[in-house]
């Protein structure tokens, strides 16, 4: 039971980051390798805001929510900026060119943050209350509950936006057929920018949550979670929102059980082996539909 | 398009050629001055020091330089060595192997007669053969990997304790506090795995039961797996041999998971950031094995005042070791009556109970310390800084 709960916690981080990955891929078929660094930027935006106001060591959930919203807006705007500067000019280029650009963006973000905040890990000034209690054979802390609730609410909001709003319908239309959507009078550029905003905001939120939960942030923290989120997106079926959520949670569980059985140092080996297995035997993922390639 | 490719090619060829020339120049510089330093028997005596002055470890370079300079000023004020003044030549190794090699070559061409530097083991290792070929003895103040002495180079002396000695301090503490079951967690880096292995060997020899060993991947944030294991195995003491970021997280997550025993951390984790990352109230049971810093040493007040007068700031880690490194080599040169490699090395080996901050110093046949000089530090709840808890002297 403890393993399942541990997996759920990590999984909710993966799921939030994987959503952005999956949305961007779904709409413009781009693997945004800079996405993990947006997560890192979220954590550092929160850190910078808190340090600027000199707030520290108070575990207050409302304060955390304010900081989170602020970071979400910031990372959202940065995401839009990145799309405008680095990806839009290359939209008609071969896919490899955009992929390489994404890696370049990733390094730019990482080392810009390293220049500003220094290479050493920083302690996040606000922590979530983490007194624990035992329930059904599991040790659960208040921080973990808050975390799961926030992640759940964010995912529900996103699902609502995509399923029920005009923007959401436009996104789905572009994902199906960009040219067709444009002919139907949809402003493609604006919708793509919106997708980048939402995806980056979610990653930013995950970054702040990770900062408050774990308490330590550093400029390379986005690298591994970026790869893990990609793995989660692939497991769930890349381009599919519910797939990203499912994939994230599933990957969290796999890692939790994997490291309990094989030992902590095998955790990454285990999860990336799953990536390879999925890409080999079921590249569409669990919930991904088989798409007929339009040439 | 074609011209551009051609130009790129030309530039690449030019760059490659320049690189080869530079490399050749570097080599000949190192070889040419083979006997430049050692043979000179008059004038000032130049001591070289490689230390990090840039990069993430840059703070330590300052401490080391000031500590060494303080010793040099004192010796010069006393009339130097046989009337010859000492001079310190510092170069930045940035804690980076490549930078360290070129800096070491520079020191060799400048004609230093001994090296009193070396902070990062990884950056110090590749400089050993350079100094060795040039006939320059090394008294290394900070770097302490066992690898440094494993090569068996005659001129290498360590005046900081090694991993084996640090592990011995950890075992001594566990025995002294009457703990029976211990666990060890490392982060798979060379330093950490080496320390963990030494600890397991020595703990087993001392009759402690090592209830479990785990390895974690550094840079991850979630150590729930190992935290859960600790909570169920309940060892009396956990020795963490990695760095402070993961250490802080593991202590916090293990405590949250219900582990209530004691933590001991290696010197890589001894940093005020440790308490910040672990968070308030999570560091009551945390101790560390560490080399003494000046503020932990009794009777060092006058020395600290001198240091502050010189540097305008409080002394930090490894300033005393650097101070002692200079005094050790100066004593050896004086005993040898010469700066010739063989004679200085023989004099270093012949030092007996030389008085240093870490206690009386006599080199073992491996050229390491006979006593480790490691102490147990605890965390001050108010500031989060590590303070002396137990000097393991009795």
XYZ file of C-alpha atoms in Angstrom:
689
model
C 0.000 0.000 0.000
C 2.810 2.386 0.920
C 4.359 1.714 -2.470
C 1.139 2.609 -4.260
C 0.834 5.852 -2.320
C 4.494 6.780 -2.932
C 3.963 6.098 -6.606
C 0.862 8.238 -6.695
C 2.768 11.253 -5.325
C 5.588 11.089 -7.864
C 3.057 10.157 -10.510
C 1.080 13.338 -10.002
C 4.199 15.407 -10.747
C 4.865 13.346 -13.848
C 1.262 13.650 -14.952
C 1.200 17.446 -14.675
C 4.380 17.809 -16.685
C 3.361 15.099 -19.150
C 0.138 16.987 -19.925
C 2.091 19.875 -21.434
C 4.249 17.479 -23.435
C 1.272 15.644 -24.766
C -0.757 18.759 -25.626
C 2.076 20.335 -27.582
C 2.753 17.087 -29.402
C -0.921 16.577 -30.089
C -1.303 19.940 -31.718
C 1.939 20.600 -33.626
C 3.684 17.197 -33.483
C 6.640 18.698 -31.621
C 8.470 16.926 -28.802
C 9.162 19.937 -26.649
C 12.315 18.849 -24.851
C 12.468 22.227 -23.113
C 9.288 21.386 -21.239
C 11.051 19.936 -18.190
C 12.974 23.164 -17.838
C 9.735 25.102 -17.694
C 9.009 23.033 -14.591
C 12.373 24.122 -13.213
C 11.581 27.735 -14.114
C 8.322 27.452 -12.194
C 10.182 26.379 -9.089
C 12.716 29.184 -9.460
C 10.037 31.809 -10.147
C 8.396 30.802 -6.885
C 11.761 30.860 -5.141
C 12.619 34.315 -6.519
C 9.219 35.756 -5.587
C 9.403 34.394 -2.063
C 12.980 35.594 -1.570
C 12.110 39.029 -2.962
C 9.440 39.435 -0.295
C 11.653 37.814 2.311
C 9.095 35.154 3.203
C 10.427 31.919 4.607
C 9.607 28.739 6.483
C 5.901 29.382 6.895
C 3.842 26.517 5.762
C 0.669 28.200 4.649
C -1.400 26.731 1.880
C -3.085 29.996 0.726
C 0.342 31.618 0.361
C 1.517 28.644 -1.620
C -1.503 28.867 -3.908
C -0.842 32.561 -4.606
C 2.797 31.832 -5.395
C 1.723 28.968 -7.573
C -0.698 31.105 -9.586
C 1.990 33.736 -10.031
C 4.508 31.170 -11.227
C 1.914 29.617 -13.529
C 1.298 32.965 -15.234
C 5.041 33.607 -15.530
C 5.952 30.200 -16.914
C 2.879 30.327 -19.153
C 4.096 33.596 -20.676
C 7.633 32.233 -20.983
C 6.209 29.192 -22.763
C 4.361 31.449 -25.215
C 7.551 33.471 -25.693
C 9.582 30.356 -26.431
C 7.028 29.201 -28.968
C 7.038 32.624 -30.645
C 10.838 32.977 -30.772
C 12.124 29.455 -31.189
C 9.392 27.237 -32.633
C 7.029 29.336 -34.775
C 9.712 30.402 -37.301
C 10.521 26.726 -37.767
C 7.004 25.432 -38.074
C 7.460 24.486 -41.734
C 10.985 23.127 -41.259
C 11.797 19.439 -41.005
C 10.788 18.010 -37.663
C 14.384 17.226 -36.737
C 15.293 20.935 -36.903
C 12.578 21.818 -34.389
C 13.598 18.946 -32.148
C 17.190 20.163 -32.049
C 15.987 23.700 -31.402
C 14.002 22.390 -28.446
C 17.151 20.867 -26.980
C 18.929 24.188 -27.537
C 16.127 26.014 -25.723
C 16.410 23.520 -22.898
C 20.120 24.219 -22.396
C 19.568 27.961 -22.744
C 17.022 27.913 -19.934
C 19.106 25.687 -17.678
C 22.299 27.666 -17.954
C 20.550 31.043 -17.824
C 19.122 30.000 -14.462
C 22.552 28.737 -13.425
C 24.010 32.161 -14.273
C 21.357 33.976 -12.262
C 20.928 31.753 -9.216
C 24.247 29.932 -9.162
C 24.978 26.244 -9.579
C 24.296 25.135 -6.003
C 20.944 23.763 -4.927
C 18.693 26.250 -3.150
C 16.307 25.534 -0.329
C 12.711 26.440 -1.152
C 11.569 28.942 1.480
C 7.999 27.725 1.936
C 7.288 24.147 2.967
C 4.151 22.112 3.120
C 3.190 20.903 6.567
C 4.333 17.319 6.702
C 3.186 15.791 9.945
C 2.072 12.305 9.071
C -0.512 9.784 10.170
C -1.003 6.118 9.471
C -3.977 5.019 7.450
C -4.738 1.574 6.045
C -1.134 0.492 6.377
C 0.192 3.620 4.706
C 2.039 6.573 6.139
C 0.375 9.679 4.734
C 1.432 13.264 5.305
C -0.717 16.378 5.011
C 1.632 17.727 2.347
C 0.976 14.705 0.165
C -2.782 15.127 0.422
C -2.572 18.808 -0.508
C -0.383 17.873 -3.424
C -2.690 15.227 -4.797
C -5.693 17.527 -4.434
C -4.003 20.416 -6.241
C -2.860 18.128 -9.057
C -6.354 16.642 -9.321
C -8.048 20.054 -9.467
C -5.645 21.309 -12.139
C -6.315 18.236 -14.270
C -10.096 18.587 -13.908
C -9.909 22.246 -14.947
C -7.843 21.322 -17.960
C -10.220 18.560 -18.979
C -13.101 21.019 -18.719
C -11.294 23.594 -20.883
C -10.492 21.113 -23.605
C -13.882 19.378 -23.629
C -16.294 22.212 -23.067
C -14.920 25.550 -24.290
C -14.551 27.116 -27.737
C -10.801 27.280 -27.243
C -10.741 23.614 -26.462
C -12.771 22.775 -29.513
C -10.377 24.853 -31.641
C -7.439 22.944 -30.174
C -8.973 19.631 -31.010
C -9.751 20.854 -34.507
C -6.163 21.926 -35.135
C -4.854 18.675 -33.769
C -6.964 16.846 -36.342
C -6.215 19.021 -39.340
C -4.337 22.338 -39.060
C -5.032 23.490 -42.631
C -8.669 22.580 -42.417
C -8.999 24.391 -39.119
C -7.461 27.494 -40.604
C -9.941 27.356 -43.489
C -12.741 27.208 -40.947
C -11.596 30.569 -39.587
C -9.626 29.426 -36.554
C -6.644 31.588 -35.634
C -4.120 28.763 -35.548
C -1.251 30.800 -34.135
C -3.345 32.019 -31.261
C -4.599 28.576 -30.369
C -1.085 27.142 -30.456
C 0.073 29.966 -28.196
C -2.776 29.114 -25.814
C -1.700 25.495 -25.737
C 1.848 26.521 -24.887
C 0.505 28.828 -22.192
C -1.609 26.124 -20.546
C 1.046 23.423 -20.825
C 3.779 25.651 -19.442
C 1.547 26.907 -16.643
C 0.853 23.326 -15.551
C 4.556 22.526 -15.583
C 5.214 25.702 -13.592
C 2.610 24.670 -11.039
C 4.271 21.263 -10.726
C 7.619 23.017 -10.226
C 6.327 25.126 -7.336
C 4.654 22.091 -5.802
C 7.883 20.095 -6.049
C 9.782 22.967 -4.443
C 7.361 23.154 -1.537
C 7.144 19.389 -1.149
C 10.794 18.365 -1.478
C 12.311 21.660 -0.409
C 15.333 21.602 -2.670
C 15.588 23.060 -6.156
C 18.465 23.289 -8.614
C 18.947 24.361 -12.196
C 19.079 20.827 -13.581
C 15.956 19.570 -11.792
C 13.912 19.807 -14.994
C 16.096 17.524 -17.064
C 15.169 14.175 -15.574
C 11.532 14.995 -14.992
C 11.307 16.153 -18.619
C 12.436 12.730 -19.786
C 10.153 11.001 -17.293
C 7.192 13.087 -18.423
C 7.988 12.148 -21.996
C 8.019 8.506 -20.955
C 4.705 8.986 -19.160
C 3.217 10.614 -22.248
C 4.393 7.725 -24.424
C 3.039 5.112 -22.020
C -0.342 6.804 -21.951
C -0.399 7.517 -25.663
C 1.264 10.739 -26.725
C -1.115 13.459 -27.822
C -3.871 12.112 -25.616
C -4.648 14.143 -22.476
C -6.149 11.355 -20.406
C -3.293 9.174 -21.591
C -0.808 11.671 -20.141
C -2.569 11.631 -16.772
C -2.824 7.858 -16.732
C 0.753 7.468 -17.986
C 2.099 9.776 -15.294
C 0.386 7.935 -12.470
C 1.313 4.566 -13.930
C 4.959 5.524 -14.326
C 5.015 6.745 -10.732
C 3.727 3.338 -9.568
C 6.131 1.426 -11.802
C 9.061 3.347 -10.350
C 7.840 2.912 -6.832
C 7.558 -0.848 -7.205
C 10.674 -1.046 -9.365
C 12.862 0.664 -6.788
C 11.390 -1.428 -3.978
C 12.185 -4.651 -5.827
C 15.502 -3.828 -7.490
C 16.861 -0.994 -5.312
C 16.821 2.782 -5.716
C 19.658 2.973 -8.192
C 17.698 0.843 -10.663
C 14.721 3.175 -10.708
C 15.670 5.106 -13.851
C 16.853 1.991 -15.648
C 13.499 0.405 -14.933
C 11.351 3.290 -16.121
C 13.324 3.957 -19.298
C 13.332 0.261 -20.105
C 9.550 0.601 -20.068
C 9.832 3.492 -22.513
C 11.758 1.279 -24.906
C 9.311 -1.605 -24.464
C 6.374 0.650 -25.216
C 8.020 2.255 -28.226
C 8.839 -1.206 -29.589
C 5.610 -3.052 -28.966
C 2.894 -0.455 -28.554
C 4.124 2.916 -29.829
C 0.631 4.361 -29.639
C 0.568 3.908 -25.877
C -2.310 2.694 -23.760
C -4.918 5.232 -24.817
C -3.462 6.498 -28.088
C -5.440 5.861 -31.229
C -3.700 4.456 -34.251
C -3.373 7.511 -36.458
C -3.245 7.131 -40.191
C -0.341 9.249 -41.328
C -1.487 11.982 -43.711
C 1.186 12.663 -46.250
C 26.268 27.347 -49.677
C 29.430 25.742 -50.991
C 31.714 28.603 -50.023
C 30.283 28.598 -46.566
C 31.072 24.915 -46.093
C 34.572 25.482 -47.360
C 35.096 28.334 -44.986
C 33.800 26.296 -42.075
C 36.258 23.602 -43.007
C 39.126 26.076 -43.122
C 38.205 27.442 -39.735
C 37.989 23.944 -38.289
C 41.377 23.010 -39.714
C 42.877 26.196 -38.323
C 41.348 25.542 -34.917
C 42.669 21.987 -34.908
C 46.149 23.155 -35.886
C 46.131 25.793 -33.153
C 45.039 23.178 -30.665
C 47.908 20.859 -31.611
C 50.413 23.726 -31.374
C 49.099 24.753 -27.979
C 49.247 21.207 -26.713
C 52.811 20.833 -27.972
C 53.762 24.114 -26.319
C 52.218 22.951 -23.068
C 54.159 19.686 -23.140
C 57.507 21.196 -23.942
C 56.957 23.765 -21.217
C 56.435 20.971 -18.721
C 59.405 18.909 -19.855
C 61.808 21.770 -20.511
C 61.793 22.981 -16.938
C 62.325 19.532 -15.515
C 65.106 20.541 -13.202
C 64.441 24.288 -13.243
C 62.948 24.452 -9.762
C 64.738 21.900 -7.688
C 68.307 22.769 -8.533
C 68.186 26.431 -7.623
C 69.657 26.788 -4.133
C 69.497 30.541 -3.566
C 66.965 33.355 -3.757
C 63.327 33.057 -2.759
C 61.662 29.676 -2.396
C 58.497 29.491 -4.458
C 55.631 27.331 -3.259
C 52.836 26.588 -5.706
C 49.167 26.163 -4.807
C 46.375 24.898 -7.023
C 42.970 25.659 -5.606
C 39.519 26.516 -6.962
C 39.037 30.275 -7.327
C 36.216 30.037 -9.851
C 33.261 27.717 -10.206
C 31.066 26.280 -7.505
C 33.924 25.583 -5.077
C 35.494 29.034 -5.438
C 35.013 29.966 -1.775
C 37.537 27.327 -0.673
C 40.323 28.763 -2.847
C 40.280 31.972 -0.817
C 40.388 30.130 2.504
C 43.284 27.982 1.359
C 45.266 30.864 -0.095
C 44.867 33.002 3.026
C 45.764 30.139 5.338
C 48.925 29.396 3.330
C 49.838 33.070 3.080
C 49.520 33.429 6.842
C 52.069 30.650 7.373
C 54.403 32.170 4.789
C 54.220 35.611 6.412
C 55.039 34.107 9.798
C 58.005 32.119 8.468
C 59.334 35.126 6.552
C 58.992 37.317 9.657
C 61.121 34.740 11.478
C 63.839 35.115 8.871
C 62.654 32.547 6.336
C 64.357 29.209 5.744
C 68.133 29.602 6.123
C 67.736 33.238 5.201
C 65.680 32.527 2.081
C 62.221 34.064 1.887
C 59.158 32.041 0.938
C 56.763 33.095 -1.768
C 53.330 31.710 -2.643
C 52.239 31.304 -6.245
C 48.515 30.537 -6.621
C 46.758 29.179 -9.693
C 43.062 28.508 -10.283
C 42.146 24.878 -10.969
C 38.377 25.596 -10.936
C 37.904 22.104 -9.469
C 38.249 20.910 -13.055
C 40.720 18.320 -14.341
C 41.576 20.154 -17.570
C 42.072 23.515 -15.915
C 44.127 21.880 -13.170
C 46.526 20.267 -15.637
C 47.298 23.513 -17.434
C 47.604 25.368 -14.133
C 50.004 22.701 -12.842
C 52.129 23.040 -15.978
C 52.209 26.771 -15.407
C 53.418 26.341 -11.837
C 56.144 23.984 -13.046
C 57.412 26.493 -15.613
C 57.325 29.217 -12.969
C 59.836 27.158 -11.000
C 57.986 26.276 -7.794
C 59.900 23.878 -5.526
C 56.895 22.361 -3.766
C 53.125 22.223 -4.140
C 50.872 23.003 -1.183
C 47.542 22.921 -3.053
C 44.828 20.501 -4.061
C 41.198 20.785 -3.017
C 39.081 18.639 -5.360
C 40.400 15.090 -5.629
C 39.223 14.836 -9.233
C 41.178 17.936 -10.220
C 44.215 17.051 -8.124
C 44.699 13.500 -9.464
C 45.760 14.449 -13.022
C 48.274 16.982 -11.694
C 50.209 14.366 -9.684
C 52.259 12.994 -12.610
C 53.068 16.515 -13.779
C 54.556 17.525 -10.439
C 56.150 14.100 -10.064
C 57.960 14.309 -13.419
C 59.167 17.794 -12.592
C 60.503 16.582 -9.257
C 58.202 18.676 -7.119
C 56.969 17.260 -3.806
C 53.280 17.769 -2.945
C 51.783 18.324 0.461
C 48.060 18.206 -0.310
C 45.969 20.092 2.257
C 42.370 19.266 1.358
C 41.866 16.602 -1.322
C 41.579 13.240 0.429
C 40.610 10.470 -1.984
C 42.452 7.200 -1.406
C 43.234 7.279 -5.135
C 45.762 10.054 -4.553
C 48.115 7.784 -2.630
C 47.208 4.517 -4.387
C 49.480 5.411 -7.309
C 52.444 5.212 -4.952
C 54.161 8.371 -6.223
C 56.993 9.224 -3.827
C 56.276 12.960 -3.632
C 52.600 12.831 -2.627
C 51.694 13.559 1.007
C 48.160 14.042 2.352
C 47.583 16.126 5.447
C 43.807 15.766 5.390
C 42.394 12.431 6.527
C 41.414 9.894 3.854
C 38.066 8.181 3.293
C 39.264 5.221 5.340
C 40.028 7.490 8.273
C 36.715 9.290 7.926
C 34.880 5.957 8.002
C 36.919 5.034 11.061
C 35.633 8.157 12.815
C 32.054 7.163 11.948
C 32.578 3.652 13.328
C 34.308 5.034 16.437
C 31.293 7.251 17.086
C 28.810 4.394 16.634
C 30.785 2.215 19.044
C 31.198 5.011 21.562
C 27.419 5.662 21.610
C 26.734 1.955 22.039
C 24.900 1.500 18.753
C 24.589 -2.042 17.476
C 22.877 -1.851 14.074
C 24.000 0.563 11.399
C 22.989 1.212 7.797
C 24.780 3.035 5.021
C 23.459 4.925 1.998
C 25.680 6.231 -0.793
C 25.025 8.145 -4.002
C 27.116 6.017 -6.409
C 29.808 8.709 -6.922
C 33.419 7.595 -6.422
C 33.913 9.521 -3.197
C 30.646 8.387 -1.680
C 30.857 4.726 -2.687
C 34.476 4.565 -1.436
C 33.498 6.009 1.943
C 30.481 3.697 2.229
C 32.568 0.615 1.416
C 35.217 1.596 3.978
C 32.489 2.125 6.551
C 30.915 -1.284 5.952
C 34.291 -3.044 6.197
C 35.291 -1.299 9.382
C 31.851 -1.536 11.000
C 31.784 -5.284 10.368
C 35.288 -5.647 11.813
C 34.160 -3.723 14.884
C 31.310 -6.192 15.353
C 28.444 -3.883 14.402
C 25.682 -5.353 12.301
C 25.186 -3.570 8.996
C 21.445 -3.965 8.625
C 21.216 -2.623 5.125
C 23.089 -0.824 2.367
C 21.424 1.267 -0.310
C 22.539 3.327 -3.253
C 20.514 6.250 -4.574
C 20.781 8.251 -7.772
C 21.883 11.820 -7.079
C 19.783 14.662 -8.475
C 16.439 13.018 -7.955
C 14.037 14.529 -5.492
C 12.085 11.515 -4.442
C 13.801 9.075 -2.124
C 10.580 7.546 -0.814
C 11.788 4.009 -1.542
C 14.844 4.250 0.688
C 12.897 6.256 3.296
C 10.263 3.534 3.531
C 12.970 0.880 3.898
C 14.631 2.825 6.712
C 11.318 3.140 8.508
C 10.761 -0.596 8.385
C 14.363 -1.777 9.063
C 14.914 0.732 11.906
C 18.737 0.737 12.134
C 20.057 2.712 15.115
C 22.369 4.785 12.929
C 22.338 5.630 9.220
C 25.568 6.839 7.624
C 24.944 8.970 4.531
C 28.117 9.405 2.483
C 26.876 11.624 -0.347
C 26.336 15.353 -0.657
C 24.061 17.721 1.245
C 21.242 18.156 -1.259
C 20.259 14.496 -1.353
C 21.230 14.129 2.305
C 18.774 16.812 3.401
C 16.000 15.257 1.344
C 16.661 11.741 2.629
C 16.670 12.861 6.262
C 13.391 14.719 5.761
C 11.660 11.968 3.839
C 12.835 9.212 6.166
C 11.625 11.157 9.201
C 8.255 11.731 7.516
C 8.068 8.042 6.727
C 8.475 7.278 10.437
C 12.207 6.606 10.902
C 13.324 7.966 14.276
C 16.957 6.829 14.580
C 20.148 8.853 14.223
C 21.776 10.102 11.022
C 25.475 10.573 10.506
C 26.605 12.342 7.339
C 30.000 12.484 5.610
C 31.962 15.697 5.061
C 30.366 16.193 1.627
C 27.094 16.907 3.414
C 28.509 19.224 6.065
C 27.124 22.542 4.872
C 24.584 24.989 6.287
C 22.377 24.258 3.236
C 21.823 20.781 4.659
C 19.600 22.091 7.470
C 17.820 24.480 5.093
C 16.936 21.661 2.728
C 15.946 19.234 5.461
C 13.803 21.909 7.094
C 13.089 23.061 10.633
C 12.936 20.335 13.234
C 14.410 17.631 11.003
C 18.025 17.956 12.066
C 17.893 17.073 15.783
C 19.242 13.582 15.144
C 21.787 14.578 12.497
C 25.526 14.457 13.100
C 28.423 14.546 10.684
C 32.010 13.361 10.341
C 34.181 16.313 9.412
C 37.704 17.660 9.419
C 38.056 20.352 12.046
C 37.535 23.957 11.017
C 39.321 26.747 12.927
C 36.271 27.743 14.982
C 36.087 24.176 16.367
C 39.682 24.085 17.553
C 40.453 25.013 21.115
C 43.181 27.607 21.551
C 43.041 28.794 17.959
C 41.733 32.259 18.895
C 45.053 34.024 18.341
C 45.423 32.276 15.004
C 41.902 33.264 13.971
C 42.641 36.883 14.888
C 45.803 36.829 12.750
C 43.874 35.325 9.893
C 41.165 37.943 10.128
C 43.796 40.684 10.123
C 45.284 39.242 6.931
C 42.111 38.326 5.061
C 39.541 40.706 6.520
C 37.149 37.790 6.960
C 36.707 34.778 9.185
C 38.697 31.649 8.285
C 36.757 28.883 6.563
C 37.272 25.151 6.034
C 40.762 24.020 4.956
C 42.469 27.270 5.953
C 44.207 25.546 8.866
C 45.191 22.587 6.704
C 46.712 24.932 4.115
C 48.524 26.795 6.888
C 49.868 23.495 8.154
C 50.819 22.326 4.652
C 53.128 25.315 4.264
C 54.636 24.784 7.714
C 55.148 21.076 7.040
C 56.965 21.660 3.755
C 58.988 24.538 5.212
C 60.094 22.315 8.066
C 61.066 19.574 5.615
C 63.079 21.942 3.438
C 64.836 23.254 6.510
C 65.577 19.735 7.767
C 66.825 18.716 4.339
C 68.905 21.855 3.995
C 68.022 21.752 0.317
C 65.104 21.874 -2.093
C 66.207 18.717 -3.922
C 63.281 16.334 -4.424
C 64.790 13.214 -2.828
C 66.090 15.051 0.197
C 62.818 16.929 0.819
C 60.792 13.725 0.469
C 63.113 11.973 2.899
C 62.732 14.889 5.324
C 58.920 14.745 5.005
C 58.988 11.030 5.731
C 61.249 11.716 8.681
C 58.928 14.260 10.342
C 57.938 13.060 13.772
C 55.047 14.411 15.833
C 55.163 17.740 14.032
C 52.681 20.033 15.754
C 49.646 20.852 13.576
C 46.049 21.906 14.151
C 44.920 18.333 13.583
C 47.290 17.061 16.268
C 50.874 15.758 16.127
C 51.715 14.707 12.581
C 53.796 11.736 11.497
C 53.327 10.375 7.995
C 52.522 6.694 7.543
C 54.403 4.757 4.882
C 51.513 5.552 2.488
C 52.197 9.253 3.120
C 48.868 9.750 4.862
C 48.211 10.901 8.417
C 48.726 8.557 11.317
C 45.707 10.123 13.035
C 42.706 11.139 10.954
C 41.833 14.425 12.602
C 38.152 13.739 11.996
C 35.618 14.961 14.517
C 31.892 14.586 15.007
C 29.838 17.698 14.313
C 26.202 18.397 15.060
C 23.764 20.984 13.729
C 23.104 24.154 15.692
C 19.284 24.411 15.762
C 19.367 28.219 15.599
C 21.656 28.803 12.622
C 21.679 25.434 10.881
C 25.486 25.530 10.820
C 27.525 22.500 11.823
C 29.299 22.846 15.177
C 31.738 20.650 17.070
C 29.981 17.920 19.002
C 32.681 15.422 19.900
C 36.384 15.518 18.974
C 36.745 11.707 19.457
C 39.975 12.350 21.347
C 39.179 10.184 24.370
